[in-house]
PDB file of N, CA and C in Angstrom:
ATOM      1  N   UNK A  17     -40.563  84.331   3.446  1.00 66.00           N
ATOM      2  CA  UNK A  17     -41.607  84.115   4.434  1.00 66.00           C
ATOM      3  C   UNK A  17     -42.457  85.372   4.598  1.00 66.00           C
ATOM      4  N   UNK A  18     -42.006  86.555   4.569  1.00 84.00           N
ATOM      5  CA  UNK A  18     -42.325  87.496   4.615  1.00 84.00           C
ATOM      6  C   UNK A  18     -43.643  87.724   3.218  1.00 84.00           C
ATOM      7  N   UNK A  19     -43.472  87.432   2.121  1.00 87.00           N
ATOM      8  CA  UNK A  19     -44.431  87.715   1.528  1.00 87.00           C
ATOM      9  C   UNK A  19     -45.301  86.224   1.659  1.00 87.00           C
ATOM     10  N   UNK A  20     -45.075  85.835   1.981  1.00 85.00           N
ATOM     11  CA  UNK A  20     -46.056  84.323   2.718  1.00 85.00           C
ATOM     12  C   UNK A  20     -46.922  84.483   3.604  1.00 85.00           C
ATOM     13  N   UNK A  21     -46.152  85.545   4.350  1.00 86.00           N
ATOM     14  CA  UNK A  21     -47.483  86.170   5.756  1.00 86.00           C
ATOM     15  C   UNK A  21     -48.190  87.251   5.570  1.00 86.00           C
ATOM     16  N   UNK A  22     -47.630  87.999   4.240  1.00 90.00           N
ATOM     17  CA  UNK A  22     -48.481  88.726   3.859  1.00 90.00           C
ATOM     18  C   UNK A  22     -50.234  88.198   3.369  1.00 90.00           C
ATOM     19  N   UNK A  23     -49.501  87.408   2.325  1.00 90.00           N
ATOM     20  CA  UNK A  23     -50.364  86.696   1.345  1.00 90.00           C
ATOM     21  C   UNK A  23     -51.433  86.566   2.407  1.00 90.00           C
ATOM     22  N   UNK A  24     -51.260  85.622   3.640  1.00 91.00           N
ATOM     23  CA  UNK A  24     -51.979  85.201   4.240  1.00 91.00           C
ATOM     24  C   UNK A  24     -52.948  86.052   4.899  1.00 91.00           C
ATOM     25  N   UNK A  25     -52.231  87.322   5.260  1.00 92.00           N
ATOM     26  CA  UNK A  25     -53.262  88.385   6.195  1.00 92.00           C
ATOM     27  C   UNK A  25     -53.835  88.851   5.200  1.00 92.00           C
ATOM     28  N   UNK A  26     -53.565  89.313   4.053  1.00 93.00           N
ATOM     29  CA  UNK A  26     -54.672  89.570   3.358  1.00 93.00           C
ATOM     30  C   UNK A  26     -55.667  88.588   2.750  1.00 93.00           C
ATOM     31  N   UNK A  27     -55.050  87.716   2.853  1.00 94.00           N
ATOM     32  CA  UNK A  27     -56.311  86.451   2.468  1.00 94.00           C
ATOM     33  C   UNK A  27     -57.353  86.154   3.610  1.00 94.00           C
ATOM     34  N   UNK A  28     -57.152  86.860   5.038  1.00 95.00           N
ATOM     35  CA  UNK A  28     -57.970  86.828   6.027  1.00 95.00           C
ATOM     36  C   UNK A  28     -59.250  87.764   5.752  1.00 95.00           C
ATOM     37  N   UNK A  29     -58.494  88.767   5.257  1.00 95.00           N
ATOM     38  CA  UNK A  29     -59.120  90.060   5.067  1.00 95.00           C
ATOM     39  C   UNK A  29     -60.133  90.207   4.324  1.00 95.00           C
ATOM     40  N   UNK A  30     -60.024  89.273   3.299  1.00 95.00           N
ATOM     41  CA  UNK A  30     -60.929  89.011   2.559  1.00 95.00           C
ATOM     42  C   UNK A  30     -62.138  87.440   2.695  1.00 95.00           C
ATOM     43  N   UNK A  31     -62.389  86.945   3.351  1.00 95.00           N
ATOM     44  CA  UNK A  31     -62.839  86.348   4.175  1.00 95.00           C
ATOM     45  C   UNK A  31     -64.591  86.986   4.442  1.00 95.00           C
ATOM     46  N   UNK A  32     -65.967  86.529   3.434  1.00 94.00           N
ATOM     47  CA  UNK A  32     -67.019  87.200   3.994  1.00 94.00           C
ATOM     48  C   UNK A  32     -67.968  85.893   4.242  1.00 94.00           C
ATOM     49  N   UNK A  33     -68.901  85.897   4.709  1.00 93.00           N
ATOM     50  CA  UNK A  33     -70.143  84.949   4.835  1.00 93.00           C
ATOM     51  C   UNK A  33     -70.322  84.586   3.614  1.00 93.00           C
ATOM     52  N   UNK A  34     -69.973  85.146   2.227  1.00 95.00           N
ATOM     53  CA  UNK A  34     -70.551  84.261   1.278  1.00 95.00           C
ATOM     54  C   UNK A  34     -69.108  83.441   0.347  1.00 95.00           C
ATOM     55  N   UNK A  35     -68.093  83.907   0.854  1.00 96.00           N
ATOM     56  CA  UNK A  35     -66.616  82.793   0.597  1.00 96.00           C
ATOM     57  C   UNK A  35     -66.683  81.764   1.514  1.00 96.00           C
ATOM     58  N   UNK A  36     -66.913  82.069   2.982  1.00 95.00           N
ATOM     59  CA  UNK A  36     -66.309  81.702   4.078  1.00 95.00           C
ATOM     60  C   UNK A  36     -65.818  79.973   3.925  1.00 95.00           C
ATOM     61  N   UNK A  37     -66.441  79.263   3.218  1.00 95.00           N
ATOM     62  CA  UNK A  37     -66.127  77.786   3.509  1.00 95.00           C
ATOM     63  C   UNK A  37     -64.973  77.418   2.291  1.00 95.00           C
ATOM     64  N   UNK A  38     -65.316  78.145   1.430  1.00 95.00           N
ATOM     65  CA  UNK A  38     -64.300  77.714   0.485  1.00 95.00           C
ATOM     66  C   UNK A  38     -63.005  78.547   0.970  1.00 95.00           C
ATOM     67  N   UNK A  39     -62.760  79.667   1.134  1.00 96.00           N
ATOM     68  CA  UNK A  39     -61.787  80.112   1.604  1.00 96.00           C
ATOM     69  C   UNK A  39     -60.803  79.851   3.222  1.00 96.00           C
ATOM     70  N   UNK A  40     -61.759  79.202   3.762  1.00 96.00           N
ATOM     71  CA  UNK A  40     -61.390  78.301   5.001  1.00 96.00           C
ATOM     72  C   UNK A  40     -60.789  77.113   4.455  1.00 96.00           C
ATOM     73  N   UNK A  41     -61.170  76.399   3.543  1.00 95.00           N
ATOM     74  CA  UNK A  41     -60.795  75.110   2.967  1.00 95.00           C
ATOM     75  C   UNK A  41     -59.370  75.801   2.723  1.00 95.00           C
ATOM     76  N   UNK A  42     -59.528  76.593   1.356  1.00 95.00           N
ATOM     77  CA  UNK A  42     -57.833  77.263   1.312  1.00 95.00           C
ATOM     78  C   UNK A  42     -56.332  77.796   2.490  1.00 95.00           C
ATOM     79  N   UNK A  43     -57.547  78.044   3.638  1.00 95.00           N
ATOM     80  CA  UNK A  43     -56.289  78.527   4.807  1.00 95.00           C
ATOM     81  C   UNK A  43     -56.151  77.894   5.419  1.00 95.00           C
ATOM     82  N   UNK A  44     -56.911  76.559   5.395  1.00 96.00           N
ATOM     83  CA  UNK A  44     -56.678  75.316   6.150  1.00 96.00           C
ATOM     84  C   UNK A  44     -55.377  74.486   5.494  1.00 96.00           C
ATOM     85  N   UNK A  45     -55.589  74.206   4.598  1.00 95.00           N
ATOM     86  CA  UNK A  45     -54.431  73.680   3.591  1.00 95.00           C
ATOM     87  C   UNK A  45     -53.305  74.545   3.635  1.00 95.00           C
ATOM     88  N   UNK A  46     -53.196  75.748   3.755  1.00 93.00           N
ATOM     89  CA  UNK A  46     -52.086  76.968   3.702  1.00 93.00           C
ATOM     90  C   UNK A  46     -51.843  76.669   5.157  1.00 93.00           C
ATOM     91  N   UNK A  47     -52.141  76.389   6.271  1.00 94.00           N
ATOM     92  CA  UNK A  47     -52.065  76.036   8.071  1.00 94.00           C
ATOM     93  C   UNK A  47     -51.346  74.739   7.546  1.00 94.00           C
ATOM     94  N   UNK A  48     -51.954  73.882   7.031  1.00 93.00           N
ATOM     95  CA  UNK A  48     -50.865  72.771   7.330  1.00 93.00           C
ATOM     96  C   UNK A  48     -49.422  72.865   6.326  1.00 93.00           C
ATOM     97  N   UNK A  49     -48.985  73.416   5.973  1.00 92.00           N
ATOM     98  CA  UNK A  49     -48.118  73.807   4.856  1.00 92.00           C
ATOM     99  C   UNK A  49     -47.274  74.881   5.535  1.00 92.00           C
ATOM    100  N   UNK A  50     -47.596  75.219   6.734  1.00 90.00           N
ATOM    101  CA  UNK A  50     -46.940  76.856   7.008  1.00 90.00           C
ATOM    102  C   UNK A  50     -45.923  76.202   7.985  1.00 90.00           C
ATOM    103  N   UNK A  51     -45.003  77.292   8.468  1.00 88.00           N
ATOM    104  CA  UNK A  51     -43.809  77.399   9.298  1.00 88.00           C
ATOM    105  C   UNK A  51     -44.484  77.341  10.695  1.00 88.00           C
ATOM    106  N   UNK A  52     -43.585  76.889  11.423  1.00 88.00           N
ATOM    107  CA  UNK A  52     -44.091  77.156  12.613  1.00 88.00           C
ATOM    108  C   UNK A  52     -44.465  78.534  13.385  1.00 88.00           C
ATOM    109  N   UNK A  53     -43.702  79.630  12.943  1.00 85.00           N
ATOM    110  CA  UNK A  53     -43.840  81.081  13.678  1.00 85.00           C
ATOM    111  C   UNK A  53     -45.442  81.362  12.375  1.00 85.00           C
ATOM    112  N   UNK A  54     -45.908  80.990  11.855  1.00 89.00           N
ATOM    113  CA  UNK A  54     -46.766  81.829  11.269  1.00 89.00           C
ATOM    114  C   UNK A  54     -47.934  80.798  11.164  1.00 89.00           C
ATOM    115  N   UNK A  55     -47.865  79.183  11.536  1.00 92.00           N
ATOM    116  CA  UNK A  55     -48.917  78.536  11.848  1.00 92.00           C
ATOM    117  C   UNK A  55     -49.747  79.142  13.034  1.00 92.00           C
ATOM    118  N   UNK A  56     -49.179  79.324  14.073  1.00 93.00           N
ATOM    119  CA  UNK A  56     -49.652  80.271  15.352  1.00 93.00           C
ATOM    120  C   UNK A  56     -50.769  81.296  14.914  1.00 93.00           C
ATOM    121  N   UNK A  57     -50.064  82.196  14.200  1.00 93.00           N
ATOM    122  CA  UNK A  57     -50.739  83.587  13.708  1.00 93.00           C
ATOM    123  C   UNK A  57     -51.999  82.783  12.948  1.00 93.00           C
ATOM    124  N   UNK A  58     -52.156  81.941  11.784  1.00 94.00           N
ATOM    125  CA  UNK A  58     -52.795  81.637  11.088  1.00 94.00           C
ATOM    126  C   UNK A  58     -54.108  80.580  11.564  1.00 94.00           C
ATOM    127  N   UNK A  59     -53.779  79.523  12.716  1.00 96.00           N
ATOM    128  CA  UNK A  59     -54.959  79.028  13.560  1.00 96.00           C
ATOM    129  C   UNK A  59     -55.934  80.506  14.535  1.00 96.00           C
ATOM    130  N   UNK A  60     -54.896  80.950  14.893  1.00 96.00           N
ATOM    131  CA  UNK A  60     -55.959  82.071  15.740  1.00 96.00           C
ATOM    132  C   UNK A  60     -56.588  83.086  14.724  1.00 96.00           C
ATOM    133  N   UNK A  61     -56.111  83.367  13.757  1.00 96.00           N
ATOM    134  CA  UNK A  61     -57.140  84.186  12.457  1.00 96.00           C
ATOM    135  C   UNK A  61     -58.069  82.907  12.145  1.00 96.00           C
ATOM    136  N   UNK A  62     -57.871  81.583  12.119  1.00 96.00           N
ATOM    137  CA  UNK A  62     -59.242  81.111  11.318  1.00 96.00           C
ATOM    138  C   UNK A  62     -60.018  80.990  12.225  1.00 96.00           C
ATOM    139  N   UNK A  63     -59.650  80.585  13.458  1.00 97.00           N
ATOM    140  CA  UNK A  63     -60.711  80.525  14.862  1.00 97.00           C
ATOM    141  C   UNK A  63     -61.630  81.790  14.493  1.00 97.00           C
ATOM    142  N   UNK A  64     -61.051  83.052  14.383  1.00 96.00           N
ATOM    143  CA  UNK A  64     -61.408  83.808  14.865  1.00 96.00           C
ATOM    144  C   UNK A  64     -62.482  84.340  13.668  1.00 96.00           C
ATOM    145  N   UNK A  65     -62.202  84.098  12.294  1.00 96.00           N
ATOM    146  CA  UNK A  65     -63.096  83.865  11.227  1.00 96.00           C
ATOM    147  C   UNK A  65     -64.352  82.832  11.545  1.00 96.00           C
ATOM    148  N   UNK A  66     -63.835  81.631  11.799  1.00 96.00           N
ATOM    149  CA  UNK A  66     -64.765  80.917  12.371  1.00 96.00           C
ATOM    150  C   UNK A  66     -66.292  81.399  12.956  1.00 96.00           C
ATOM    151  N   UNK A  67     -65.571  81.910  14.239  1.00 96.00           N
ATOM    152  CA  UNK A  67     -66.469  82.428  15.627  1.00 96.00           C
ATOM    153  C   UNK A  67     -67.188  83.393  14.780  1.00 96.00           C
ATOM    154  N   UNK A  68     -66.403  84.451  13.721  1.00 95.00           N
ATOM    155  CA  UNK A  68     -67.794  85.351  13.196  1.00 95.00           C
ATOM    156  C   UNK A  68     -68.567  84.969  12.450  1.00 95.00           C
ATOM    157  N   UNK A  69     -68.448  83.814  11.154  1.00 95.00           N
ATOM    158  CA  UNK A  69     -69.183  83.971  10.571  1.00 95.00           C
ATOM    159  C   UNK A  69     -69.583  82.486  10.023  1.00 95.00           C
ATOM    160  N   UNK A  70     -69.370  81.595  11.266  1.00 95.00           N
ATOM    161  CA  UNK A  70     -70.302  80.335  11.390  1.00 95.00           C
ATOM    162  C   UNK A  70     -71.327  80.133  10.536  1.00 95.00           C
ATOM    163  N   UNK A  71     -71.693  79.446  10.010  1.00 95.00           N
ATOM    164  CA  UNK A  71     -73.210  79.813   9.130  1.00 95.00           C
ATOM    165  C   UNK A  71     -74.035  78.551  10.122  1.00 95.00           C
ATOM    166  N   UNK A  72     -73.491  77.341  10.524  1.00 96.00           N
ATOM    167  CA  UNK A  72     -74.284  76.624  11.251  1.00 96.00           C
ATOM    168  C   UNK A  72     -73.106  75.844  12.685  1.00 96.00           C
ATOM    169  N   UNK A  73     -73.997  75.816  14.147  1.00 97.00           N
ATOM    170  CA  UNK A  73     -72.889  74.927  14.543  1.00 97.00           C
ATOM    171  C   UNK A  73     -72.219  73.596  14.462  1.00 97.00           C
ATOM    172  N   UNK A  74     -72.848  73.438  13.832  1.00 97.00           N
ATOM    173  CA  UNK A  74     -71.964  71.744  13.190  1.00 97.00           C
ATOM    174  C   UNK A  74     -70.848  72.236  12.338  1.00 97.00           C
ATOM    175  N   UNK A  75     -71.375  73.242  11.354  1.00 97.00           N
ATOM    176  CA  UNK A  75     -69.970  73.427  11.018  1.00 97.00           C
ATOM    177  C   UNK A  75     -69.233  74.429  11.598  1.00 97.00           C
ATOM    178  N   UNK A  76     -69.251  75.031  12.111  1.00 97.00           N
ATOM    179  CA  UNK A  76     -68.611  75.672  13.358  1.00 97.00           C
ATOM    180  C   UNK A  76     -67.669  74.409  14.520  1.00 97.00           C
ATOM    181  N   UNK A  77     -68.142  73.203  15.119  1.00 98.00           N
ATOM    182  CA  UNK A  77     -67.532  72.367  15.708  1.00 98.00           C
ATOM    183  C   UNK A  77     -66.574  71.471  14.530  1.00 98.00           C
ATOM    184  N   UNK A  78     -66.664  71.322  13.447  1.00 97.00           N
ATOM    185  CA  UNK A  78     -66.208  70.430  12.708  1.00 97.00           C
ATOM    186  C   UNK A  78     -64.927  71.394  12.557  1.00 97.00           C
ATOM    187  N   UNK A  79     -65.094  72.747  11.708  1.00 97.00           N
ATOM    188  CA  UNK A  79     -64.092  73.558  11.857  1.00 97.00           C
ATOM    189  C   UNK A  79     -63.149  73.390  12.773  1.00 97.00           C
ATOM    190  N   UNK A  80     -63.558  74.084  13.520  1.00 97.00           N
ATOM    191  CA  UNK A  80     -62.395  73.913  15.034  1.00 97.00           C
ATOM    192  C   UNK A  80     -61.652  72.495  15.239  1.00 97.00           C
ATOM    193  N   UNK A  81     -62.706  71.552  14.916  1.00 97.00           N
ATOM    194  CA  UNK A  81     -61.724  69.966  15.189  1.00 97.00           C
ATOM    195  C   UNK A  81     -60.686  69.899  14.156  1.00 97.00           C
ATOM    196  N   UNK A  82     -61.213  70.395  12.745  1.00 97.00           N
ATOM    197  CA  UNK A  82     -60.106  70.307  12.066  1.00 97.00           C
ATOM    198  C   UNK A  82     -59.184  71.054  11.874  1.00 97.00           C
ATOM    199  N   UNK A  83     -58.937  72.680  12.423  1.00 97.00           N
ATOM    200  CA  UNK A  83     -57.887  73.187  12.743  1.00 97.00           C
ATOM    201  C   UNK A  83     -57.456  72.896  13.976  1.00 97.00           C
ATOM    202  N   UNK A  84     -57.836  72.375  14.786  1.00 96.00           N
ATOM    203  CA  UNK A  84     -56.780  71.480  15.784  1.00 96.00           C
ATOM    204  C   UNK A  84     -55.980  70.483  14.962  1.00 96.00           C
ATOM    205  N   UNK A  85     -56.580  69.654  14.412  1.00 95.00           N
ATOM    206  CA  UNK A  85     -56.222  68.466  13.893  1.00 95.00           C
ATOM    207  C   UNK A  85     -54.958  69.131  12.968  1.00 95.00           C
ATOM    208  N   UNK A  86     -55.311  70.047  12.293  1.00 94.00           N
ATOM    209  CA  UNK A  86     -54.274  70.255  11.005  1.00 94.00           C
ATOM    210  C   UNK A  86     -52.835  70.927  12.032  1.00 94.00           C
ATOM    211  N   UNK A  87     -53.040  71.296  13.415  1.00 92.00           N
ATOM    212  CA  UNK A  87     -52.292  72.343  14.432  1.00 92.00           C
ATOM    213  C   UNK A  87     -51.542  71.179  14.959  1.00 92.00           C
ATOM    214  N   UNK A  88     -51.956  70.107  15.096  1.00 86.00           N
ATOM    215  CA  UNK A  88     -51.516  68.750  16.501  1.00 86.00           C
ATOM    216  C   UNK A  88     -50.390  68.418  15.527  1.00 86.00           C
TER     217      UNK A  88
END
């Protein structure tokens, strides 16, 4: 698990305005696949990717519904 949560924080890290949707697609799929102690960690990093680098709000609201959805 440990190199699982690595993987993941650095896959945050790398995260810019011109990946952002395809690499959201990837940590979305990696969120529904994860453990419970590191799903936590991994919805509040994509929120928080989200909130910076939105490119429009539609997809900004669609986002969020579907990391709820992949979280519920």
């Amino acid at each position: 698990m440990s190199i699982r949560r690595r993987a993941m924080e650095l896959s945050f890290q790398l995260v810019t305005e011109s990946n952002l949707e395809i690499m959201t697609r990837e940590l979305l799929a990696f969120l529904g696949r994860s453990e419970p102690e590191v799903k936590t960690v991994c919805a509040s990093n994509l929120v928080s990717i989200v909130e910076r680098y939105s490119p429009t709000p539609a997809w900004h609201f669609h986002t969020l519904l579907d990391i709820l959805h992949v979280v519920s």
